[in-house]
Amino acid sequence: MRLYATPGTASLAPQIILREAGLTCETVRLGVKEKRLPDGRPFASLSPKGYVPSLELDDGSILTEGPAILLYLADLRPNLELAPPQGTMERYRTIEWLSFTASELHKSFTPLFVRGVSDDWKAAAQASIERRLDWIGAELADREWLCERFGVADAYLFTVLNWTQFTAIKIDRWPSIATYLERVAARPAVHAALVADGMIK
């Protein structure tokens, strides 16, 4: 397998799960502005959507979309239960968290990182994120992980929540979220992924 990743993006989440699962996978790091393959070709020539994460499987096919990649990787090591078994309510709860993180949180950050976006749009995006954080903070008040144990939903939420450090959003307003981030970051696999991604030294 080969994972195409860009530092500081959602591709951190599969890097965490790869390490948690002990899977062998080559990571190809692409530039933030211009995504080109090591041979100079545009990344879009390999993965037509043109964004990361993208996972090249051993048969040469490409799997895209973070939640799909995370579940695929977790299912390669079902005994670790990084994703609950098929057909269980915990599996659906995991998908619920993955969907929420992707649609309600991940995409809400886009206006905060795109140049030329109006201040009004940025303010609306930040307000939307903060409303989601109010809800997440309440959910995390009485639980260690999003589901029964650390898993793919935690890897994804942790990745997206970490983007607050590059914005005006102060995560310490939500103590349960701040504690959760510290708890996830303390995992050896997460620490290793953050180092590999250049997020920490």
Backbone as a printed PyTorch tensor [residue, N CA C, xyz], in Angstrom:
tensor([[[  0.8390,  -1.2030,   0.0000],
         [  0.0000,   0.0000,   0.0000],
         [  0.8700,   1.2470,   0.0000]],

        [[  0.2710,   2.3140,  -0.4960],
         [  0.9810,   3.5920,  -0.5130],
         [ -0.0250,   4.6860,  -0.1490]],

        [[  0.2890,   5.4660,   0.8910],
         [ -0.5790,   6.5560,   1.3220],
         [ -0.0190,   7.8740,   0.8180]],

        [[ -0.8450,   8.6360,   0.1340],
         [ -0.4640,   9.9770,  -0.3230],
         [ -0.9910,  10.9740,   0.7050]],

        [[ -0.0740,  11.7890,   1.2220],
         [ -0.3920,  12.6440,   2.3600],
         [  0.2580,  14.0090,   2.1920]],

        [[ -0.3390,  14.9950,   2.8330],
         [  0.2240,  16.3510,   2.8850],
         [  0.2490,  16.7840,   4.3380]],

        [[  1.3830,  17.2490,   4.8380],
         [  1.4760,  17.6600,   6.2420],
         [  0.4040,  18.6750,   6.6290]],

        [[ -0.1540,  18.4950,   7.8330],
         [ -1.1270,  19.4360,   8.3510],
         [ -2.5450,  19.2490,   7.8440]],

        [[ -2.7820,  18.1670,   7.1010],
         [ -4.1220,  17.9380,   6.5400],
         [ -4.7700,  16.7200,   7.1900]],

        [[ -5.9370,  16.3630,   6.6700],
         [ -6.6720,  15.2110,   7.1950],
         [ -5.9380,  13.8920,   6.9660]],

        [[ -4.8850,  13.9030,   6.1810],
         [ -4.1260,  12.6650,   5.9490],
         [ -3.3690,  12.2190,   7.2020]],

        [[ -3.3610,  13.0500,   8.2430],
         [ -2.7570,  12.6130,   9.5040],
         [ -3.5310,  11.4400,  10.1000]],

        [[ -4.8440,  11.4490,   9.9700],
         [ -5.6690,  10.4050,  10.5950],
         [ -5.3000,   9.0010,  10.1230]],

        [[ -5.2080,   8.7330,   8.8070],
         [ -4.7800,   7.3850,   8.4110],
         [ -3.3520,   7.0590,   8.8220]],

        [[ -2.4920,   8.0700,   8.9340],
         [ -1.1360,   7.8000,   9.4190],
         [ -1.1770,   7.3040,  10.8660]],

        [[ -2.1030,   7.8400,  11.6460],
         [ -2.2670,   7.3800,  13.0240],
         [ -2.7300,   5.9280,  13.0390]],

        [[ -3.7410,   5.6240,  12.2440],
         [ -4.3020,   4.2700,  12.2440],
         [ -3.3070,   3.2630,  11.6780]],

        [[ -2.5280,   3.6340,  10.6950],
         [ -1.4880,   2.7400,  10.1820],
         [ -0.5330,   2.3350,  11.2990]],

        [[ -0.1610,   3.3110,  12.1170],
         [  0.7640,   3.0200,  13.2220],
         [  0.0820,   2.2400,  14.3420]],

        [[ -1.1440,   2.5970,  14.6460],
         [ -1.8810,   1.8610,  15.6700],
         [ -2.0390,   0.3900,  15.2730]],

        [[ -2.2420,   0.1430,  13.9820],
         [ -2.4790,  -1.2110,  13.4910],
         [ -1.1950,  -1.9660,  13.1660]],

        [[ -0.0610,  -1.2520,  13.1480],
         [  1.1960,  -1.9000,  12.8060],
         [  1.2510,  -2.3520,  11.3570]],

        [[  0.5940,  -1.5880,  10.4720],
         [  0.5480,  -1.9410,   9.0500],
         [  1.7360,  -1.3380,   8.3070]],

        [[  2.2280,  -2.0660,   7.3240],
         [  3.3120,  -1.5780,   6.4800],
         [  2.7200,  -0.8110,   5.3040]],

        [[  3.1320,   0.4200,   5.1660],
         [  2.6000,   1.2610,   4.0980],
         [  3.6050,   2.3720,   3.8100]],

        [[  3.9110,   2.5700,   2.5540],
         [  4.7850,   3.6810,   2.1640],
         [  3.9680,   4.9710,   2.1910]],

        [[  4.5380,   6.0240,   2.7420],
         [  3.8720,   7.3270,   2.7440],
         [  4.5830,   8.2490,   1.7650]],

        [[  3.8330,   8.7730,   0.8210],
         [  4.3670,   9.7220,  -0.1590],
         [  3.8440,  11.0990,   0.2180]],

        [[  4.7590,  11.9920,   0.5890],
         [  4.3550,  13.3230,   1.0370],
         [  4.3240,  14.2910,  -0.1450]],

        [[  3.2030,  14.9780,  -0.2670],
         [  2.9900,  15.9190,  -1.3540],
         [  2.9960,  17.3400,  -0.8110]],

        [[  3.3370,  18.2950,  -1.6610],
         [  3.3770,  19.6870,  -1.2420],
         [  2.0070,  20.2270,  -0.9060]],

        [[  1.9890,  21.2580,  -0.1020],
         [  0.7300,  21.8690,   0.3030],
         [  0.0940,  22.6130,  -0.8730]],

        [[  0.8880,  23.3760,  -1.6070],
         [  0.3450,  24.1970,  -2.6890],
         [  0.2540,  23.4220,  -3.9940]],

        [[  1.3360,  22.8070,  -4.3940],
         [  1.3490,  22.0840,  -5.6680],
         [  1.5800,  20.6090,  -5.3960]],

        [[  0.5700,  19.8140,  -5.6580],
         [  0.6620,  18.3870,  -5.3710],
         [  1.1670,  17.6480,  -6.6110]],

        [[  2.4510,  17.2690,  -6.5230],
         [  3.0590,  16.5210,  -7.6200],
         [  3.6530,  15.2320,  -7.0960]],

        [[  3.5880,  14.2120,  -7.9120],
         [  4.1730,  12.9230,  -7.5730],
         [  5.6870,  13.0180,  -7.6470]],

        [[  6.3980,  12.0890,  -7.0250],
         [  7.8690,  12.1360,  -7.0490],
         [  8.4610,  12.1920,  -8.4560]],

        [[  7.7460,  11.6370,  -9.4530],
         [  8.2700,  11.6600, -10.8320],
         [  7.8770,  12.9280, -11.5790]],

        [[  7.2280,  13.8850, -10.8820],
         [  6.8800,  15.1630, -11.4880],
         [  5.4730,  15.2570, -12.0400]],

        [[  4.7990,  14.1340, -12.1740],
         [  3.4280,  14.1680, -12.6830],
         [  2.4930,  14.8320, -11.6780]],

        [[  1.4240,  15.4670, -12.1590],
         [  0.4350,  16.0100, -11.2230],
         [ -0.2180,  14.8650, -10.4450]],

        [[ -0.4530,  15.0990,  -9.1810],
         [ -1.0770,  14.0770,  -8.3470],
         [ -2.4320,  13.6580,  -8.9070]],

        [[ -3.1470,  14.6110,  -9.5220],
         [ -4.4740,  14.3250, -10.0710],
         [ -4.4260,  13.2820, -11.1870]],

        [[ -3.2650,  13.0620, -11.7730],
         [ -3.1590,  12.0260, -12.8050],
         [ -3.2670,  10.6300, -12.2020]],

        [[ -2.9920,  10.5140, -10.9170],
         [ -3.1030,   9.2410, -10.2100],
         [ -4.4290,   9.1530,  -9.4650]],

        [[ -4.7630,  10.2270,  -8.7540],
         [ -5.9900,  10.2870,  -7.9610],
         [ -6.8100,  11.4740,  -8.4720]],

        [[ -7.7750,  11.2240,  -9.3670],
         [ -8.4680,  12.3080, -10.0760],
         [ -9.1030,  13.3810,  -9.1930]],

        [[ -9.4990,  13.0410,  -7.9570],
         [-10.0570,  14.0680,  -7.0820],
         [ -8.9870,  15.0890,  -6.7040]],

        [[ -7.7370,  14.6790,  -6.7280],
         [ -6.6240,  15.6020,  -6.5140],
         [ -6.3610,  15.9990,  -5.0820]],

        [[ -6.9730,  15.2970,  -4.1230],
         [ -6.6980,  15.6750,  -2.7380],
         [ -6.3570,  14.4570,  -1.8980]],

        [[ -5.7720,  14.7680,  -0.7410],
         [ -5.3680,  13.7300,   0.2000],
         [ -6.3840,  13.6680,   1.3460]],

        [[ -6.4240,  12.5170,   2.0380],
         [ -5.6140,  11.3340,   1.8050],
         [ -6.1360,  10.5070,   0.6250]],

        [[ -5.2140,   9.8430,  -0.0340],
         [ -5.5390,   8.8570,  -1.0540],
         [ -4.6780,   7.6370,  -0.7610]],

        [[ -5.2800,   6.4740,  -0.8360],
         [ -4.5700,   5.2360,  -0.5260],
         [ -4.5010,   4.3850,  -1.7820]],

        [[ -3.2630,   4.0980,  -2.2180],
         [ -3.0650,   3.2170,  -3.3640],
         [ -2.9320,   1.7880,  -2.8400]],

        [[ -3.8310,   0.9340,  -3.2610],
         [ -3.8310,  -0.4440,  -2.8080],
         [ -2.8380,  -1.2750,  -3.6080]],

        [[ -2.5830,  -2.4790,  -3.1500],
         [ -1.5730,  -3.3250,  -3.7810],
         [ -1.9170,  -3.6810,  -5.2170]],

        [[ -3.2100,  -3.6260,  -5.5800],
         [ -3.6040,  -3.9230,  -6.9620],
         [ -3.5670,  -2.6860,  -7.8480]],

        [[ -3.1110,  -1.5530,  -7.2930],
         [ -2.9970,  -0.3160,  -8.0580],
         [ -4.2250,   0.5680,  -8.0120]],

        [[ -5.3110,   0.0980,  -7.4390],
         [ -6.5160,   0.9210,  -7.3520],
         [ -6.3430,   1.9750,  -6.2570]],

        [[ -7.1300,   3.0300,  -6.3700],
         [ -7.0300,   4.1580,  -5.4420],
         [ -8.3120,   4.2530,  -4.6120]],

        [[ -8.1290,   4.3430,  -3.3020],
         [ -9.2470,   4.5670,  -2.3830],
         [ -9.1200,   5.9720,  -1.8290]],

        [[-10.1920,   6.7490,  -1.9280],
         [-10.1760,   8.1290,  -1.4270],
         [-11.2460,   8.3030,  -0.3530]],

        [[-11.2620,   9.4790,   0.2500],
         [-12.1580,   9.8890,   1.3280],
         [-11.6930,   9.2870,   2.6480]],

        [[-11.3420,  10.1870,   3.5650],
         [-10.7690,   9.7980,   4.8420],
         [-11.5280,   8.7160,   5.5920]],

        [[-12.8440,   8.8650,   5.8060],
         [-13.5620,   7.8330,   6.5470],
         [-13.4780,   6.4550,   5.9050]],

        [[-13.5620,   6.3940,   4.5830],
         [-13.4650,   5.1060,   3.8920],
         [-12.0860,   4.4890,   4.0830]],

        [[-11.0510,   5.3080,   3.9780],
         [ -9.6800,   4.8210,   4.1590],
         [ -9.4820,   4.3280,   5.5900]],

        [[ -9.9740,   5.0850,   6.5430],
         [ -9.8120,   4.7020,   7.9510],
         [-10.4820,   3.3590,   8.2460]],

        [[-11.6970,   3.1780,   7.7540],
         [-12.3970,   1.9120,   7.9880],
         [-11.6980,   0.7620,   7.2700]],

        [[-11.2090,   1.0060,   6.0670],
         [-10.4840,  -0.0380,   5.3280],
         [ -9.2570,  -0.4930,   6.1110]],

        [[ -8.4780,   0.4680,   6.5790],
         [ -7.2580,   0.1300,   7.3220],
         [ -7.5910,  -0.6130,   8.6100]],

        [[ -8.5950,  -0.1420,   9.3240],
         [ -8.9780,  -0.8030,  10.5750],
         [ -9.4230,  -2.2410,  10.3240]],

        [[-10.1290,  -2.4600,   9.2280],
         [-10.6370,  -3.7920,   8.9290],
         [ -9.5350,  -4.7670,   8.5040]],

        [[ -8.3510,  -4.2540,   8.2000],
         [ -7.2130,  -5.1400,   7.9090],
         [ -6.6930,  -5.8030,   9.1790]],

        [[ -7.0070,  -5.2010,  10.3300],
         [ -6.5920,  -5.7440,  11.6330],
         [ -7.8130,  -5.7910,  12.5610]],

        [[ -8.8090,  -6.6040,  12.2140],
         [-10.0590,  -6.5930,  12.9880],
         [ -9.8780,  -6.9420,  14.4640]],

        [[ -8.8530,  -7.7080,  14.7800],
         [ -8.6320,  -8.1110,  16.1790],
         [ -8.3080,  -6.9200,  17.0770]],

        [[ -7.8110,  -5.8110,  16.5010],
         [ -7.4650,  -4.6260,  17.2850],
         [ -8.6850,  -3.7610,  17.5890]],

        [[ -9.7680,  -3.9900,  16.8660],
         [-11.0190,  -3.2520,  17.0690],
         [-10.8430,  -1.7390,  16.9890]],

        [[-10.0230,  -1.2930,  16.0410],
         [ -9.9250,   0.1420,  15.7690],
         [-11.2070,   0.6400,  15.1070]],

        [[-11.9530,  -0.2930,  14.5330],
         [-13.3370,  -0.0640,  14.1170],
         [-14.1310,  -1.2670,  14.6100]],

        [[-15.2860,  -1.0360,  15.1950],
         [-16.0710,  -2.1590,  15.7160],
         [-16.5020,  -3.1200,  14.5990]],

        [[-16.8660,  -4.3340,  14.9660],
         [-17.2720,  -5.3290,  13.9540],
         [-18.4950,  -4.8920,  13.1540]],

        [[-18.5630,  -5.3750,  11.8980],
         [-19.7100,  -5.1020,  11.0410],
         [-20.9970,  -5.5450,  11.7250]],

        [[-22.0420,  -4.7540,  11.5610],
         [-23.3480,  -5.1290,  12.0570],
         [-23.6300,  -4.7660,  13.4970]],

        [[-22.6240,  -4.2640,  14.2130],
         [-22.8480,  -3.8860,  15.6100],
         [-23.2600,  -2.4260,  15.7060]],

        [[-23.9580,  -2.0850,  16.7720],
         [-24.3590,  -0.6870,  16.9720],
         [-23.1310,   0.2030,  17.1200]],

        [[-22.0630,  -0.3270,  17.7360],
         [-20.8440,   0.4740,  17.8770],
         [-20.2500,   0.8150,  16.5110]],

        [[-20.3990,  -0.0760,  15.5290],
         [-19.9310,   0.2230,  14.1660],
         [-20.6960,   1.4230,  13.6170]],

        [[-22.0050,   1.4240,  13.8220],
         [-22.8140,   2.5260,  13.3110],
         [-22.5290,   3.8230,  14.0690]],

        [[-22.2170,   3.7030,  15.3600],
         [-21.8400,   4.8960,  16.1250],
         [-20.5210,   5.4630,  15.5940]],

        [[-19.6140,   4.5780,  15.2360],
         [-18.3420,   5.0220,  14.6500],
         [-18.5800,   5.7420,  13.3340]],

        [[-19.4310,   5.1810,  12.4930],
         [-19.7550,   5.8230,  11.2080],
         [-20.4470,   7.1650,  11.4550]],

        [[-21.2870,   7.2070,  12.4870],
         [-21.9560,   8.4590,  12.8490],
         [-20.9300,   9.5460,  13.1750]],

        [[-19.9300,   9.2070,  13.9840],
         [-18.8910,  10.1740,  14.3470],
         [-18.0360,  10.5520,  13.1310]],

        [[-17.6990,   9.5840,  12.3080],
         [-16.9130,   9.8840,  11.0990],
         [-17.6810,  10.8360,  10.1920]],

        [[-18.9690,  10.5900,  10.0190],
         [-19.7920,  11.4390,   9.1540],
         [-19.9230,  12.8410,   9.7160]],

        [[-20.1580,  12.9290,  11.0110],
         [-20.2660,  14.2400,  11.6520],
         [-18.9660,  15.0260,  11.5030]],

        [[-17.8460,  14.3700,  11.7630],
         [-16.5570,  15.0560,  11.6820],
         [-16.2990,  15.5460,  10.2640]],

        [[-16.6310,  14.7130,   9.2730],
         [-16.3900,  15.0880,   7.8800],
         [-17.2970,  16.2220,   7.4180]],

        [[-18.5920,  16.0900,   7.6870],
         [-19.5460,  17.0360,   7.0990],
         [-19.7660,  18.2970,   7.9270]],

        [[-19.7250,  18.1620,   9.2460],
         [-20.0590,  19.2940,  10.0950],
         [-18.8500,  20.0520,  10.6350]],

        [[-17.7070,  19.3770,  10.6930],
         [-16.5350,  20.0170,  11.3030],
         [-15.4200,  20.2470,  10.2870]],

        [[-14.9970,  19.1860,   9.6370],
         [-13.8840,  19.2710,   8.6910],
         [-14.1120,  20.3870,   7.6660]],

        [[-15.2330,  20.3260,   6.9680],
         [-15.4880,  21.2870,   5.8940],
         [-15.7090,  22.7030,   6.4200]],

        [[-16.1210,  22.8110,   7.6810],
         [-16.3420,  24.1420,   8.2410],
         [-15.0480,  24.9250,   8.4050]],

        [[-13.9130,  24.2000,   8.4640],
         [-12.6310,  24.8790,   8.6220],
         [-12.1320,  25.5120,   7.3210]],

        [[-12.6480,  25.0680,   6.1880],
         [-12.1170,  25.5160,   4.8940],
         [-12.0230,  27.0330,   4.7710]],

        [[-13.0760,  27.8030,   5.0790],
         [-12.9730,  29.2610,   4.9220],
         [-11.8730,  29.8910,   5.7780]],

        [[-11.4860,  29.2320,   6.8620],
         [-10.4600,  29.8130,   7.7390],
         [ -9.0590,  29.6720,   7.1560]],

        [[ -8.9080,  28.8080,   6.1480],
         [ -7.5860,  28.5490,   5.5890],
         [ -7.4290,  28.9930,   4.1340]],

        [[ -8.5110,  29.4400,   3.5240],
         [ -8.4600,  29.8360,   2.1150],
         [ -8.2370,  31.3380,   1.9950]],

        [[ -7.2600,  31.7120,   1.1920],
         [ -6.9810,  33.1350,   0.9950],
         [ -8.1000,  33.7910,   0.1930]],

        [[ -8.3550,  35.0430,   0.5050],
         [ -9.3460,  35.7970,  -0.2390],
         [-10.7660,  35.6580,   0.2660]],

        [[-10.9600,  34.8340,   1.2910],
         [-12.2970,  34.6590,   1.8470],
         [-12.6590,  35.8960,   2.6750]],

        [[-13.8860,  36.3560,   2.5600],
         [-14.2980,  37.5600,   3.2680],
         [-14.2990,  37.3360,   4.7830]],

        [[-14.1350,  38.4190,   5.5090],
         [-14.1600,  38.3380,   6.9750],
         [-15.5100,  37.8330,   7.4770]],

        [[-16.5900,  38.1990,   6.7820],
         [-17.9250,  37.7510,   7.1890],
         [-18.0420,  36.2360,   7.0690]],

        [[-17.5140,  35.6940,   5.9910],
         [-17.5820,  34.2410,   5.7780],
         [-16.7350,  33.5290,   6.8350]],

        [[-15.5620,  34.0830,   7.1140],
         [-14.7120,  33.4880,   8.1410],
         [-15.3930,  33.5120,   9.5080]],

        [[-16.0280,  34.6340,   9.8150],
         [-16.7100,  34.7600,  11.0980],
         [-17.8560,  33.7570,  11.2060]],

        [[-18.5790,  33.5720,  10.1090],
         [-19.6820,  32.6070,  10.1050],
         [-19.1530,  31.1900,  10.2700]],

        [[-18.0380,  30.8990,   9.6140],
         [-17.4410,  29.5660,   9.7260],
         [-16.9740,  29.3090,  11.1470]],

        [[-16.3310,  30.2960,  11.7520],
         [-15.8520,  30.1310,  13.1240],
         [-17.0190,  29.9250,  14.0830]],

        [[-18.0850,  30.6840,  13.8970],
         [-19.2590,  30.5310,  14.7610],
         [-19.8540,  29.1330,  14.6180]],

        [[-19.8680,  28.6270,  13.3910],
         [-20.3760,  27.2730,  13.1450],
         [-19.5140,  26.2290,  13.8530]],

        [[-18.2130,  26.3830,  13.7410],
         [-17.2900,  25.4500,  14.4000],
         [-17.4880,  25.4840,  15.9100]],

        [[-17.6130,  26.6810,  16.4590],
         [-17.7610,  26.8120,  17.9080],
         [-19.0590,  26.1710,  18.4030]],

        [[-20.1240,  26.2510,  17.6100],
         [-21.3690,  25.5620,  17.9860],
         [-21.1490,  24.0470,  18.0120]],

        [[-20.4060,  23.5460,  17.0270],
         [-20.0990,  22.1070,  17.0060],
         [-19.2190,  21.7290,  18.1960]],

        [[-18.3100,  22.6000,  18.5650],
         [-17.4350,  22.3170,  19.7010],
         [-18.2120,  22.3120,  21.0110]],

        [[-19.2310,  23.1480,  21.1130],
         [-20.0890,  23.1140,  22.3040],
         [-20.6890,  21.7160,  22.4640]],

        [[-21.1870,  21.1690,  21.3680],
         [-21.8090,  19.8400,  21.4130],
         [-20.7710,  18.7520,  21.6920]],

        [[-19.6240,  18.8150,  21.0000],
         [-18.5680,  17.8160,  21.2090],
         [-18.0830,  17.8580,  22.6510]],

        [[-17.9010,  19.0700,  23.1820],
         [-17.4530,  19.2120,  24.5590],
         [-18.3910,  18.5340,  25.5310]],

        [[-19.6920,  18.6690,  25.2970],
         [-20.6800,  18.0170,  26.1660],
         [-20.6080,  16.5000,  26.0230]],

        [[-20.4100,  16.0150,  24.8060],
         [-20.3220,  14.5780,  24.5620],
         [-19.0920,  13.9690,  25.2380]],

        [[-18.0070,  14.7220,  25.2760],
         [-16.7530,  14.2050,  25.8360],
         [-16.6630,  14.3760,  27.3530]],

        [[-17.6490,  15.0140,  27.9310],
         [-17.5840,  15.2980,  29.3690],
         [-17.5610,  14.0370,  30.2190]],

        [[-18.1540,  12.9590,  29.7180],
         [-18.2480,  11.7490,  30.5390],
         [-17.7520,  10.5020,  29.8150]],

        [[-16.8380,  10.6940,  28.8660],
         [-16.3080,   9.5240,  28.1740],
         [-14.8310,   9.7170,  27.8450]],

        [[-14.1160,   8.6120,  27.7600],
         [-12.6900,   8.6620,  27.4350],
         [-12.4720,   8.7530,  25.9380]],

        [[-13.2060,   7.9250,  25.1910],
         [-13.1060,   7.8890,  23.7290],
         [-14.4930,   8.1000,  23.1370]],

        [[-14.5650,   8.3150,  21.8450],
         [-15.8550,   8.5730,  21.2150],
         [-16.7640,   7.3510,  21.2920]],

        [[-16.1680,   6.1720,  21.1370],
         [-16.9190,   4.9300,  21.2550],
         [-16.3390,   4.1260,  22.4190]],

        [[-16.4490,   2.8330,  22.4080],
         [-16.0400,   2.0450,  23.5730],
         [-14.5400,   2.0840,  23.8270]],

        [[-13.7630,   2.2060,  22.7640],
         [-12.3010,   2.2410,  22.8940],
         [-11.7450,   3.1470,  21.8010]],

        [[-10.4580,   3.5060,  21.9080],
         [ -9.8430,   4.3490,  20.8770],
         [-10.0050,   3.6960,  19.5140]],

        [[-10.3540,   4.5030,  18.5180],
         [-10.5350,   3.9520,  17.1780],
         [-10.4380,   5.0050,  16.0960]],

        [[-10.9110,   4.6380,  14.9190],
         [-10.7720,   5.5010,  13.7410],
         [-11.4830,   6.8410,  13.9110]],

        [[-12.6090,   6.8440,  14.6190],
         [-13.3250,   8.1110,  14.8200],
         [-12.4930,   9.0760,  15.6500]],

        [[-11.7680,   8.5480,  16.6260],
         [-10.8940,   9.3980,  17.4480],
         [ -9.7390,   9.9550,  16.6200]],

        [[ -9.1630,   9.1200,  15.7730],
         [ -8.0460,   9.5780,  14.9350],
         [ -8.4670,  10.7470,  14.0480]],

        [[ -9.6690,  10.6480,  13.4860],
         [-10.1590,  11.6940,  12.5890],
         [-10.5300,  12.9560,  13.3720]],

        [[-11.2890,  12.7960,  14.4540],
         [-11.6780,  13.9760,  15.2290],
         [-10.4520,  14.6850,  15.7940]],

        [[ -9.4950,  13.9230,  16.3080],
         [ -8.2590,  14.5090,  16.8300],
         [ -7.5620,  15.3340,  15.7550]],

        [[ -7.4720,  14.7940,  14.5560],
         [ -6.8130,  15.4920,  13.4460],
         [ -7.4790,  16.8290,  13.1690]],

        [[ -8.7860,  16.8310,  13.0750],
         [ -9.5070,  18.0620,  12.7330],
         [ -9.4750,  19.0590,  13.8950]],

        [[ -9.6680,  18.5730,  15.1150],
         [ -9.6400,  19.4850,  16.2650],
         [ -8.2920,  20.1730,  16.4180]],

        [[ -7.2380,  19.5150,  15.9980],
         [ -5.9060,  20.1010,  16.0900],
         [ -5.7500,  21.3390,  15.2210]],

        [[ -6.6050,  21.4770,  14.2170],
         [ -6.5160,  22.6570,  13.3510],
         [ -6.8770,  23.9350,  14.0910]],

        [[ -7.5270,  23.8200,  15.2360],
         [ -7.8770,  25.0340,  15.9780],
         [ -6.6350,  25.8230,  16.3670]],

        [[ -5.4890,  25.1420,  16.4990],
         [ -4.2800,  25.8600,  16.9010],
         [ -3.8150,  26.8540,  15.8400]],

        [[ -4.3410,  26.7320,  14.6180],
         [ -3.9680,  27.6540,  13.5400],
         [ -5.0470,  28.7170,  13.3120]],

        [[ -5.9950,  28.7950,  14.2330],
         [ -7.1060,  29.7420,  14.1020],
         [ -7.2280,  30.5670,  15.3830]],

        [[ -8.2510,  31.4020,  15.4040],
         [ -8.5110,  32.2200,  16.6020],
         [ -9.3410,  31.4610,  17.6280]],

        [[ -9.6690,  30.2160,  17.3420],
         [-10.4730,  29.4120,  18.2620],
         [ -9.5810,  28.8800,  19.3780]],

        [[ -9.9200,  29.1870,  20.6060],
         [ -9.1380,  28.7650,  21.7680],
         [ -9.7800,  27.5310,  22.3900]],

        [[ -9.1480,  26.3920,  22.2130],
         [ -9.7430,  25.1240,  22.6240],
         [ -9.9040,  25.0040,  24.1360]],

        [[ -9.1490,  25.8080,  24.8980],
         [ -9.2780,  25.7090,  26.3570],
         [-10.6310,  26.2210,  26.8620]],

        [[-11.4230,  26.7950,  25.9730],
         [-12.8020,  27.1460,  26.3310],
         [-13.6340,  25.8940,  26.5980]],

        [[-13.1700,  24.7520,  26.0780],
         [-13.8650,  23.4760,  26.2280],
         [-12.9180,  22.5080,  26.9340]],

        [[-12.8650,  22.5330,  28.2610],
         [-11.9040,  21.7120,  29.0080],
         [-11.9540,  20.2290,  28.6620]],

        [[-13.1360,  19.6970,  28.4190],
         [-13.2220,  18.2660,  28.0940],
         [-12.5640,  17.9620,  26.7570]],

        [[-12.6250,  18.8980,  25.8160],
         [-11.9650,  18.7050,  24.5190],
         [-10.4570,  18.8170,  24.6830]],

        [[-10.0120,  19.8080,  25.4540],
         [ -8.5710,  19.9840,  25.6860],
         [ -7.9820,  18.7300,  26.3370]],

        [[ -8.6920,  18.1680,  27.3040],
         [ -8.2250,  16.9460,  27.9680],
         [ -8.2170,  15.7680,  27.0100]],

        [[ -9.2430,  15.6860,  26.1810],
         [ -9.3300,  14.6250,  25.1700],
         [ -8.1450,  14.6960,  24.1990]],

        [[ -7.8260,  15.8850,  23.7230],
         [ -6.7010,  16.0450,  22.8020],
         [ -5.3880,  15.6100,  23.4530]],

        [[ -5.2110,  15.9550,  24.7000],
         [ -3.9990,  15.5300,  25.4230],
         [ -3.9460,  14.0070,  25.5440]],

        [[ -5.0960,  13.4050,  25.8050],
         [ -5.1680,  11.9560,  25.9710],
         [ -4.8260,  11.2450,  24.6540]],

        [[ -5.3760,  11.7380,  23.5490],
         [ -5.0790,  11.1250,  22.2480],
         [ -3.6130,  11.3310,  21.8940]],

        [[ -3.1080,  12.5480,  22.0960],
         [ -1.7200,  12.8670,  21.7310],
         [ -0.7150,  12.0450,  22.5110]],

        [[ -1.1020,  11.5600,  23.6810],
         [ -0.1940,  10.7800,  24.5170],
         [  0.0010,   9.3480,  24.0090]],

        [[ -0.8340,   8.9090,  23.0810],
         [ -0.6750,   7.5540,  22.5420],
         [  0.5940,   7.5020,  21.6830]],

        [[  1.4300,   6.4820,  21.8600],
         [  2.6890,   6.3980,  21.1030],
         [  2.5000,   6.4750,  19.5920]],

        [[  1.4840,   5.8110,  19.0640],
         [  1.2580,   5.8260,  17.6170],
         [  0.8870,   7.2230,  17.1330]],

        [[  0.1190,   7.9410,  17.9340],
         [ -0.2830,   9.2970,  17.5670],
         [  0.9280,  10.2200,  17.6160]],

        [[  1.7150,  10.0890,  18.6570],
         [  2.9360,  10.8990,  18.7780],
         [  3.8500,  10.6670,  17.5750]],

        [[  4.0360,   9.4030,  17.1990],
         [  4.8960,   9.0760,  16.0560],
         [  4.3490,   9.6720,  14.7560]],

        [[  3.0360,   9.6330,  14.5870],
         [  2.4320,  10.1930,  13.3740],
         [  2.5920,  11.7120,  13.3320]],

        [[  2.4440,  12.3670,  14.4780],
         [  2.6220,  13.8190,  14.5350],
         [  4.0690,  14.2000,  14.2070]],

        [[  5.0140,  13.4290,  14.6840],
         [  6.4290,  13.6910,  14.3690],
         [  6.6680,  13.4990,  12.8880]],

        [[  6.1700,  12.3950,  12.3350],
         [  6.3680,  12.1030,  10.9110],
         [  5.7410,  13.1670,  10.0320]],

        [[  4.6210,  13.7340,  10.5010],
         [  3.9060,  14.7440,   9.7260],
         [  4.4980,  16.1380,   9.9050]],

        [[  5.4870,  16.2630,  10.7900],
         [  6.1280,  17.5510,  11.0210],
         [  5.3420,  18.4720,  11.9300]],

        [[  4.3330,  17.9350,  12.6180],
         [  3.5100,  18.7710,  13.4960],
         [  4.2140,  19.0500,  14.8260]],

        [[  5.0350,  18.0960,  15.2620],
         [  5.8310,  18.2780,  16.4620],
         [  7.2280,  17.7140,  16.2110]],

        [[  8.1570,  18.0130,  17.0960],
         [  9.5220,  17.4950,  16.9360],
         [  9.7500,  16.3460,  17.8990]]])
